[in-house]
XYZ file of C-alpha atoms in Angstrom:
598
model
C 150.468 -71.706 55.396
C 151.692 -74.828 57.426
C 151.228 -77.947 55.243
C 149.785 -79.636 58.296
C 146.777 -77.479 58.056
C 146.630 -78.037 54.231
C 143.060 -79.981 54.733
C 141.622 -77.608 57.043
C 142.262 -74.707 54.961
C 140.407 -76.449 52.108
C 137.521 -76.773 54.478
C 137.896 -73.238 55.589
C 138.246 -71.763 52.121
C 135.115 -74.032 51.157
C 136.993 -75.595 48.259
C 134.994 -79.078 49.204
C 131.872 -77.474 48.834
C 132.342 -76.058 45.853
C 133.747 -79.044 44.435
C 130.782 -80.702 45.366
C 128.151 -78.330 44.519
C 130.150 -78.062 41.002
C 129.934 -81.739 40.391
C 126.121 -81.836 41.053
C 125.452 -78.935 38.750
C 127.725 -79.887 36.206
C 126.416 -83.510 35.969
C 122.860 -81.534 35.818
C 123.963 -79.317 33.215
C 125.489 -82.740 30.942
C 121.987 -84.728 31.651
C 120.129 -81.393 30.181
C 122.709 -81.565 27.238
C 122.509 -85.273 26.498
C 118.519 -85.625 27.273
C 117.264 -82.597 26.183
C 119.066 -81.466 23.104
C 118.368 -83.974 20.943
C 114.597 -83.285 21.401
C 115.457 -79.481 20.255
C 117.352 -80.618 17.394
C 120.713 -79.181 18.622
C 123.687 -80.584 16.869
C 125.570 -83.790 18.597
C 128.756 -81.516 18.516
C 126.849 -78.939 20.769
C 126.388 -81.658 23.379
C 130.300 -82.570 23.132
C 131.226 -78.862 23.636
C 128.688 -78.837 26.896
C 130.681 -81.905 28.533
C 134.083 -80.590 27.565
C 133.345 -77.411 28.828
C 132.229 -78.718 32.534
C 134.782 -81.194 32.618
C 137.320 -78.158 31.934
C 135.611 -75.892 34.440
C 136.332 -77.842 37.267
C 139.669 -77.475 38.338
C 139.431 -73.698 37.405
C 136.081 -73.702 40.097
C 138.418 -75.110 42.353
C 141.308 -72.543 42.168
C 138.617 -69.659 42.167
C 137.422 -71.311 45.509
C 141.089 -71.294 46.925
C 142.101 -67.893 46.112
C 138.910 -65.813 46.504
C 136.128 -65.316 49.265
C 132.690 -64.237 49.427
C 132.564 -61.887 52.216
C 129.868 -59.371 52.959
C 131.626 -56.805 51.608
C 131.972 -58.783 48.077
C 134.427 -60.973 46.585
C 138.367 -60.640 48.149
C 141.394 -62.470 47.789
C 141.700 -64.890 50.579
C 145.282 -62.949 51.825
C 143.294 -59.867 52.199
C 140.192 -61.422 54.163
C 140.430 -60.942 58.494
C 140.080 -64.756 59.775
C 138.688 -63.677 62.883
C 135.882 -61.719 61.791
C 135.135 -64.489 59.155
C 134.853 -66.737 61.664
C 132.213 -64.835 63.611
C 129.981 -64.574 60.296
C 126.756 -66.964 60.906
C 127.195 -70.479 58.981
C 124.815 -70.267 55.539
C 123.300 -73.714 54.421
C 122.133 -72.147 51.101
C 124.601 -74.406 49.076
C 123.275 -77.706 50.589
C 119.917 -76.626 49.377
C 121.413 -76.137 46.210
C 123.234 -79.496 45.827
C 120.412 -81.320 46.867
C 117.935 -79.797 44.347
C 120.765 -80.286 41.540
C 121.150 -83.995 42.693
C 117.470 -84.667 42.735
C 117.362 -83.045 38.838
C 119.998 -84.651 37.629
C 118.950 -88.338 38.844
C 115.379 -87.502 37.639
C 116.742 -86.684 34.125
C 119.240 -89.626 33.893
C 116.504 -91.928 34.494
C 114.099 -90.399 32.296
C 116.635 -90.511 29.664
C 118.046 -94.149 30.056
C 114.691 -95.772 30.669
C 112.035 -94.296 28.554
C 113.569 -94.957 25.232
C 112.212 -91.233 24.402
C 109.426 -92.361 21.971
C 108.847 -90.044 19.302
C 105.257 -89.230 18.262
C 104.442 -89.253 14.641
C 101.804 -87.247 12.632
C 99.307 -89.801 13.153
C 99.743 -90.069 17.079
C 101.633 -93.385 16.972
C 104.436 -93.553 18.910
C 107.844 -94.215 17.339
C 110.754 -95.278 19.050
C 113.800 -92.619 19.011
C 116.168 -95.125 18.749
C 115.160 -96.656 15.564
C 116.334 -96.359 11.737
C 115.971 -97.680 8.538
C 118.839 -97.643 5.997
C 117.353 -96.617 2.605
C 118.941 -98.230 -0.887
C 122.109 -96.460 -1.664
C 122.244 -94.840 -4.779
C 125.207 -95.966 -7.079
C 126.840 -93.191 -9.070
C 129.556 -95.135 -10.314
C 129.967 -94.384 -14.332
C 130.143 -98.741 -14.606
C 126.534 -99.314 -14.297
C 127.431 -102.922 -13.446
C 128.836 -101.730 -10.034
C 125.269 -101.714 -8.751
C 125.962 -104.675 -6.681
C 128.451 -102.414 -4.730
C 126.363 -99.492 -3.587
C 123.384 -102.256 -2.253
C 126.392 -104.264 -0.815
C 127.731 -101.199 1.503
C 123.987 -100.363 2.305
C 123.460 -104.138 3.522
C 126.679 -104.123 5.323
C 125.812 -100.895 7.331
C 122.589 -102.332 8.192
C 123.912 -105.672 9.236
C 126.588 -103.791 11.801
C 123.440 -101.882 13.396
C 121.276 -104.771 13.353
C 123.662 -106.185 16.027
C 122.883 -103.322 18.571
C 120.215 -104.906 21.269
C 119.280 -100.776 21.894
C 118.582 -100.368 18.363
C 115.219 -101.121 16.419
C 116.488 -101.702 12.739
C 114.246 -102.246 9.988
C 115.402 -105.101 7.443
C 116.650 -104.448 3.933
C 113.399 -106.391 2.586
C 111.214 -103.419 3.640
C 113.652 -100.731 2.761
C 114.476 -101.978 -0.685
C 110.795 -101.072 -1.675
C 112.096 -97.136 -1.652
C 114.582 -94.768 -3.545
C 117.701 -93.734 -2.119
C 116.311 -90.041 -1.404
C 112.702 -90.028 -1.416
C 110.718 -86.497 -1.110
C 108.155 -88.402 1.628
C 110.249 -89.139 4.443
C 107.962 -88.732 7.161
C 105.288 -91.485 5.240
C 108.013 -93.657 4.949
C 108.853 -93.466 8.424
C 105.327 -93.913 9.575
C 105.210 -96.964 7.152
C 108.257 -98.492 8.462
C 107.469 -97.457 12.157
C 110.857 -95.738 12.541
C 112.111 -92.037 13.352
C 115.486 -92.062 12.088
C 116.282 -92.684 8.113
C 119.972 -93.042 6.634
C 120.228 -92.259 2.972
C 123.310 -92.229 1.298
C 125.413 -92.860 -2.135
C 128.529 -94.915 -3.273
C 130.903 -94.162 -6.031
C 133.344 -96.960 -6.934
C 136.180 -96.315 -9.557
C 138.837 -99.214 -9.718
C 140.116 -99.342 -6.130
C 138.640 -95.939 -5.067
C 135.607 -95.320 -3.075
C 133.778 -92.421 -2.245
C 130.682 -92.813 0.262
C 128.235 -90.327 1.020
C 125.477 -90.528 4.091
C 123.523 -88.500 6.026
C 121.272 -89.548 9.000
C 117.876 -87.507 9.388
C 114.910 -87.453 11.851
C 112.030 -88.133 9.403
C 109.590 -86.821 11.656
C 111.149 -83.107 11.778
C 113.083 -83.444 8.759
C 116.352 -82.528 10.931
C 119.733 -83.236 9.829
C 121.470 -85.189 12.727
C 124.573 -86.095 10.902
C 126.331 -86.304 7.250
C 129.665 -87.080 6.103
C 131.653 -87.906 3.205
C 134.207 -90.725 2.995
C 137.032 -90.888 0.292
C 139.092 -94.441 0.914
C 140.454 -96.820 -1.172
C 138.682 -100.213 -1.500
C 140.727 -101.927 1.174
C 139.436 -99.419 3.907
C 135.782 -100.005 2.994
C 135.203 -101.950 6.254
C 136.438 -99.108 8.416
C 134.407 -96.672 6.819
C 131.191 -99.282 6.967
C 132.102 -99.705 10.774
C 132.567 -96.009 11.489
C 129.451 -95.326 10.110
C 127.488 -97.838 11.990
C 129.483 -96.398 15.435
C 128.586 -92.591 14.642
C 124.884 -93.484 14.014
C 124.527 -95.753 17.256
C 126.638 -92.537 18.899
C 123.891 -90.062 17.551
C 121.119 -91.910 18.535
C 122.429 -92.738 22.127
C 122.129 -96.387 21.929
C 123.941 -98.118 24.619
C 126.498 -100.563 23.241
C 127.930 -103.717 25.024
C 131.597 -104.800 24.522
C 130.500 -107.393 22.474
C 128.429 -105.292 19.975
C 131.446 -102.907 19.429
C 133.606 -105.888 18.490
C 131.165 -107.163 16.138
C 130.438 -103.623 14.693
C 134.530 -102.964 14.315
C 135.005 -106.530 12.784
C 137.013 -106.835 9.481
C 135.448 -110.092 7.611
C 138.035 -110.610 5.286
C 141.682 -108.820 4.195
C 141.171 -109.576 0.491
C 139.106 -106.799 -1.585
C 138.516 -109.252 -4.596
C 136.688 -111.717 -1.953
C 134.663 -109.216 -0.652
C 133.508 -107.618 -4.109
C 132.600 -111.500 -4.801
C 130.710 -111.898 -1.659
C 128.771 -108.531 -2.598
C 127.952 -110.288 -5.719
C 126.351 -113.321 -4.091
C 124.422 -111.269 -1.803
C 122.941 -109.586 -4.734
C 121.661 -112.898 -6.446
C 120.778 -114.100 -3.140
C 118.060 -111.129 -1.985
C 116.268 -112.081 -5.446
C 115.351 -115.392 -3.773
C 114.503 -117.555 -6.670
C 115.994 -120.742 -7.499
C 118.114 -119.456 -10.276
C 119.374 -116.623 -8.293
C 120.372 -118.380 -5.502
C 122.364 -121.067 -7.467
C 123.993 -117.803 -8.959
C 124.737 -116.632 -4.947
C 126.485 -119.982 -4.294
C 128.657 -119.566 -7.585
C 130.003 -116.170 -6.393
C 130.096 -117.284 -2.501
C 132.378 -120.328 -3.561
C 134.683 -117.789 -5.698
C 134.968 -115.721 -2.565
C 136.159 -118.741 -0.424
C 138.317 -119.442 -2.965
C 140.171 -115.890 -2.973
C 140.020 -116.383 1.007
C 139.628 -119.725 2.408
C 138.848 -118.068 5.891
C 136.180 -115.750 4.986
C 133.726 -117.231 7.536
C 131.023 -114.730 5.986
C 131.146 -116.279 2.700
C 130.719 -119.360 4.245
C 127.765 -118.555 6.516
C 126.105 -116.820 3.190
C 126.780 -120.016 1.444
C 124.950 -122.181 3.970
C 121.970 -120.039 4.116
C 122.041 -120.403 0.017
C 121.915 -123.991 0.232
C 119.297 -124.323 2.522
C 116.913 -122.113 0.784
C 117.014 -123.836 -2.824
C 114.617 -126.388 -1.928
C 112.143 -123.884 -0.423
C 112.283 -122.539 -4.482
C 111.970 -125.948 -5.824
C 115.860 -125.303 -6.452
C 117.147 -128.752 -5.444
C 116.208 -131.901 -3.280
C 116.639 -131.377 0.557
C 118.806 -134.598 0.547
C 121.199 -132.898 -2.096
C 121.080 -129.375 -0.637
C 120.946 -129.565 3.391
C 124.111 -131.617 3.698
C 125.953 -129.073 1.718
C 124.505 -125.881 3.791
C 125.196 -127.861 7.093
C 128.901 -128.474 5.982
C 129.089 -124.582 5.194
C 127.455 -123.276 8.382
C 129.565 -125.641 10.243
C 132.954 -124.244 8.471
C 131.542 -120.598 9.090
C 131.384 -121.262 12.925
C 134.888 -123.081 13.245
C 136.150 -119.579 11.972
C 133.946 -117.341 13.581
C 131.627 -118.704 16.229
C 129.746 -115.054 16.511
C 128.530 -115.587 12.945
C 124.829 -114.559 13.404
C 123.891 -115.768 10.103
C 125.576 -119.327 10.091
C 123.864 -120.038 13.487
C 120.630 -119.026 12.177
C 121.329 -121.510 9.346
C 122.649 -124.030 11.802
C 119.254 -123.792 13.720
C 116.821 -124.027 10.564
C 119.024 -127.103 9.120
C 118.783 -128.785 12.614
C 114.940 -128.670 12.294
C 114.733 -129.226 8.551
C 117.001 -131.765 8.165
C 117.482 -133.189 11.594
C 114.272 -132.908 13.583
C 116.136 -131.806 16.122
C 114.131 -129.352 17.785
C 115.521 -128.864 20.860
C 119.095 -128.264 19.282
C 117.252 -125.953 16.767
C 115.787 -123.772 19.489
C 119.255 -123.455 21.531
C 120.728 -122.338 18.154
C 118.078 -119.792 17.481
C 118.397 -118.516 20.743
C 122.276 -118.040 20.323
C 121.492 -116.350 16.785
C 118.989 -113.503 18.259
C 121.228 -112.901 21.047
C 124.072 -112.258 18.707
C 121.691 -110.492 16.429
C 118.432 -109.205 17.806
C 117.083 -107.367 14.973
C 117.471 -110.549 12.740
C 114.018 -110.392 11.071
C 114.457 -113.408 9.010
C 116.048 -115.695 11.705
C 112.835 -114.575 13.924
C 110.588 -115.804 11.203
C 112.558 -119.157 10.667
C 112.738 -119.694 14.489
C 108.731 -119.355 14.455
C 108.000 -121.027 11.111
C 110.441 -124.189 11.113
C 110.836 -124.849 14.596
C 108.141 -123.217 17.246
C 105.274 -123.988 14.873
C 106.116 -127.770 14.386
C 106.658 -128.472 18.332
C 103.259 -126.771 19.220
C 104.554 -123.632 20.689
C 101.866 -121.753 18.997
C 101.570 -118.388 21.166
C 105.534 -117.951 21.165
C 105.302 -118.390 17.062
C 103.080 -115.753 16.746
C 104.873 -113.692 18.980
C 107.966 -114.158 17.419
C 106.270 -113.668 13.693
C 104.878 -110.677 15.327
C 108.183 -109.195 16.104
C 109.802 -110.117 12.681
C 106.788 -107.802 10.974
C 107.938 -104.981 13.308
C 111.568 -105.625 12.135
C 110.627 -106.048 8.435
C 106.839 -104.612 7.873
C 106.955 -104.873 4.040
C 108.088 -108.591 3.971
C 105.899 -111.012 1.994
C 106.983 -113.865 3.461
C 106.950 -112.950 7.182
C 103.182 -111.370 6.481
C 102.156 -114.576 4.811
C 103.811 -116.351 7.858
C 101.900 -114.515 10.398
C 99.029 -115.562 8.656
C 99.874 -119.204 8.809
C 100.714 -118.883 12.846
C 97.017 -117.954 13.233
C 95.966 -120.715 11.341
C 97.932 -123.080 13.417
C 96.405 -121.131 16.543
C 92.726 -121.926 14.811
C 92.498 -118.054 14.629
C 90.857 -118.270 11.271
C 89.333 -114.684 11.036
C 92.743 -113.253 11.780
C 94.465 -115.515 9.368
C 92.186 -114.197 6.593
C 92.482 -110.714 7.458
C 96.364 -111.011 7.531
C 96.512 -113.121 4.637
C 94.590 -110.547 2.435
C 96.256 -107.727 3.921
C 99.429 -109.480 2.264
C 98.017 -110.139 -0.906
C 97.112 -106.445 -1.175
C 101.026 -105.610 -0.508
C 101.489 -107.908 -3.658
C 98.980 -109.949 -5.580
C 101.913 -111.752 -7.396
C 103.054 -113.229 -4.314
C 101.565 -116.771 -4.599
C 102.734 -118.380 -1.491
C 100.009 -115.866 0.734
C 97.396 -116.448 -2.204
C 97.612 -120.104 -1.296
C 97.668 -120.048 2.279
C 94.841 -117.565 1.745
C 93.030 -120.166 0.348
C 93.792 -122.782 2.860
C 92.188 -120.445 5.423
C 89.050 -119.686 3.417
C 88.955 -123.395 3.059
C 89.316 -124.191 6.689
C 86.613 -121.750 7.101
C 84.134 -123.452 4.982
C 84.273 -120.694 2.379
C 85.077 -123.427 -0.580
C 84.217 -121.315 -3.545
C 86.484 -118.448 -2.594
C 89.162 -120.761 -1.264
C 88.997 -122.739 -4.909
C 89.168 -119.329 -6.675
C 92.536 -118.201 -4.432
C 94.036 -121.676 -5.574
C 93.515 -121.643 -8.993
C 94.998 -118.034 -8.999
C 97.823 -119.182 -7.110
C 98.246 -122.169 -9.889
C 98.328 -119.494 -12.468
C 101.772 -117.927 -11.107
C 103.655 -121.016 -10.336
C 103.995 -124.879 -10.685
C 104.647 -125.295 -6.742
C 103.501 -128.983 -6.191
C 102.554 -127.944 -2.697
C 99.793 -125.449 -3.718
C 98.997 -127.873 -6.576
C 98.715 -130.752 -4.122
C 96.298 -128.317 -2.081
C 93.970 -127.768 -4.688
C 93.935 -131.354 -5.986
C 92.987 -132.400 -2.335
C 90.352 -129.616 -2.342
C 89.125 -130.918 -5.695
C 88.824 -134.873 -4.499
C 86.765 -133.635 -1.568
C 84.397 -131.942 -3.145
C 83.361 -134.170 -5.745
C 85.720 -133.051 -8.750
C 87.651 -136.528 -8.573
C 88.949 -136.518 -12.133
C 90.334 -133.028 -11.622
C 91.939 -134.672 -8.404
C 93.747 -137.242 -10.713
C 94.841 -135.158 -13.290
C 96.829 -133.330 -10.586
C 97.845 -136.350 -9.345
C 99.253 -137.672 -12.659
C 100.964 -134.491 -13.228
C 102.785 -134.132 -10.022
C 103.938 -137.923 -10.582
C 105.172 -137.080 -13.774
C 107.213 -134.189 -12.379
C 108.916 -136.256 -9.958
C 110.196 -138.270 -12.830
C 111.660 -135.182 -14.005
C 113.104 -133.327 -11.185
C 112.707 -133.336 -7.191
C 108.916 -132.662 -6.567
C 107.642 -132.804 -2.947
C 105.973 -136.063 -1.552
C 103.941 -133.956 0.397
C 101.800 -132.528 -2.603
C 101.020 -136.012 -3.672
C 100.080 -137.232 0.130
C 97.378 -134.389 0.297
C 95.735 -135.526 -2.931
C 95.214 -139.213 -1.428
C 94.084 -137.528 1.671
C 91.446 -135.775 -0.208
C 90.412 -139.012 -2.075
C 89.915 -141.058 1.370
C 93.103 -143.229 0.410
C 94.943 -142.655 3.795
C 97.579 -145.673 3.034
C 98.571 -143.886 0.288
C 98.897 -140.849 1.645
C 101.133 -142.470 4.711
C 103.390 -143.649 1.795
C 104.180 -140.324 0.534
C 104.526 -138.812 3.880
C 107.005 -141.326 4.651
C 108.704 -140.416 1.355
C 109.109 -137.175 2.280
C 110.676 -137.992 5.795
C 112.948 -140.120 4.042
C 113.616 -137.112 1.916
C 114.225 -134.891 4.826
C 111.559 -132.425 3.674
C 111.101 -130.463 6.797
C 109.757 -127.540 5.204
C 106.361 -129.686 4.470
C 106.851 -132.771 6.843
C 107.880 -131.033 10.003
C 104.427 -129.352 10.956
C 102.794 -132.957 10.634
C 101.242 -132.716 14.254
C 99.949 -128.979 13.433
C 99.068 -129.101 9.667
C 95.199 -128.876 9.703
C 95.046 -130.677 5.939
C 96.436 -133.740 7.802
C 93.833 -133.936 10.785
C 92.001 -137.060 8.641
C 94.748 -139.038 9.453
C 95.352 -138.458 13.223
C 95.129 -141.724 14.990
C 96.278 -143.886 12.335
C 98.801 -145.847 13.890
C 101.029 -145.326 11.140
C 100.676 -141.442 11.324
C 101.165 -141.440 14.971
C 104.677 -143.687 14.659
C 105.812 -140.772 11.885
C 104.928 -138.236 13.623
C 106.792 -139.658 17.107
C 109.885 -139.769 14.914
C 109.360 -135.901 13.860
C 108.377 -134.779 17.113
C 107.671 -136.628 19.926
C 104.495 -136.158 21.982
C 106.154 -135.848 25.187
C 107.541 -132.483 23.622
C 104.870 -131.293 21.611
C 103.047 -128.053 23.059
C 106.003 -127.632 25.842
C 109.254 -125.787 26.400
C 111.763 -127.747 24.528
C 114.642 -127.757 26.300
C 118.297 -129.140 24.803
C 118.258 -132.702 24.859
């Protein structure tokens, strides 16, 4: 063959036609494998095999097209074909029809797979997203029972890496911790958490050796999608956590951006001792009591002493200090500066730390009353970690509520409930959002539902009492306040009860509570807001404002921040001192509007 006629010969031998037709049909096969096989519970390795075979077959098809030709007498070697007779054969356009049909089917499958989200129908007919997962508590198989924190930490780290993937719905640990590591009723749990897939696992640690077993299950069909056992040294645990998270994302066909891949692969520290201390800190942080938060601070500080460049430990330290005042563990003026310093140090080491951004965002509102700055930080946080239910709750509760963006507040809280459906505090705050919106019937229903989840969670009880009071159901409200006070000495619900007593003719009972709060302030930090509420009930607006101003000086953003939306402070509206104080916290020109960075 003359080399100058090579391309003409390719055309005559139909190599071009075969290449185009093979590419279209091959792509169709790949789309069928990637979009349809998962529904049929065909293992992921079969999908990979189809892709490899299609790719390997392409050069083979071109060689066959070059070497052989289809004639009326059958398939012959090209050298044996009468070229003159072949030229006289009428042209056939069937291949064009095959290409068009194949292309249409391929494109259709591509867009169906990529843009429908492939919802799965649960037993009750509820649509559950296919790209959704809950990581159940990992079972600790270590002989040393004190290593239970380590199994919990590995679960938490895998969940944290998955949560950074915007294309996945990842349920928060607060909800998954209610279940054991290998439950029998997976479909029921999946429906309760609103997911299709569940990751189960176990961890065994002995000295510097770690074994991690994991299995990914479609909870609705009980199909095992993937399982693996890792035997590694403690120093390799980050690589294990990263590999597990990446494999899950790949198995669920989640689209990963470059930054998400980087975040999932990140190794937060090279020091295994620092990592273990960090995990112990997280173990106590998750318990959410003042004493446990103090313990978490001790462990985070020890981790930082082992590795001064451990950004993740600084970020966790910031969140512990930030939460302490909310659990009556310290004064805001003492705790917030510590939290802010730790958050800024974490971001100086790693600007992509969503945990540090969330802490700093909250502090901008709670400590500095800088709500435009807080909004910017929260939006950065959720860009880095869209599945962070706690950050969404803080955003709604500490910032959006205070600036009067009530509808957005409720929307963020609803999203947070989807990501953490069994969280008592998030469910309670959704009820508070309805109170801010004046939707009292919805508030009462939401808060009663939360009380049913756990009747000992006093925060939901006293917010239910507030909603009942605003609805005019005074006996019911009084009973709920009293139940609350049998569970806690928190000064805020105590002040609410004193206010209610004062408003409804029980002045002596109100004064007793007032004296109790005054004595408490002499012994430890006690929010001034509680005393202000009682004076509102007693009709002493001047003294009420004295205590609100004291709360402002103490940077009590938890209670003073919502000054413009707090229905219990409505009697003070219009008072010049009240309006001046409210202006310092949320300027009137910004209230109820989409706040932008100053």
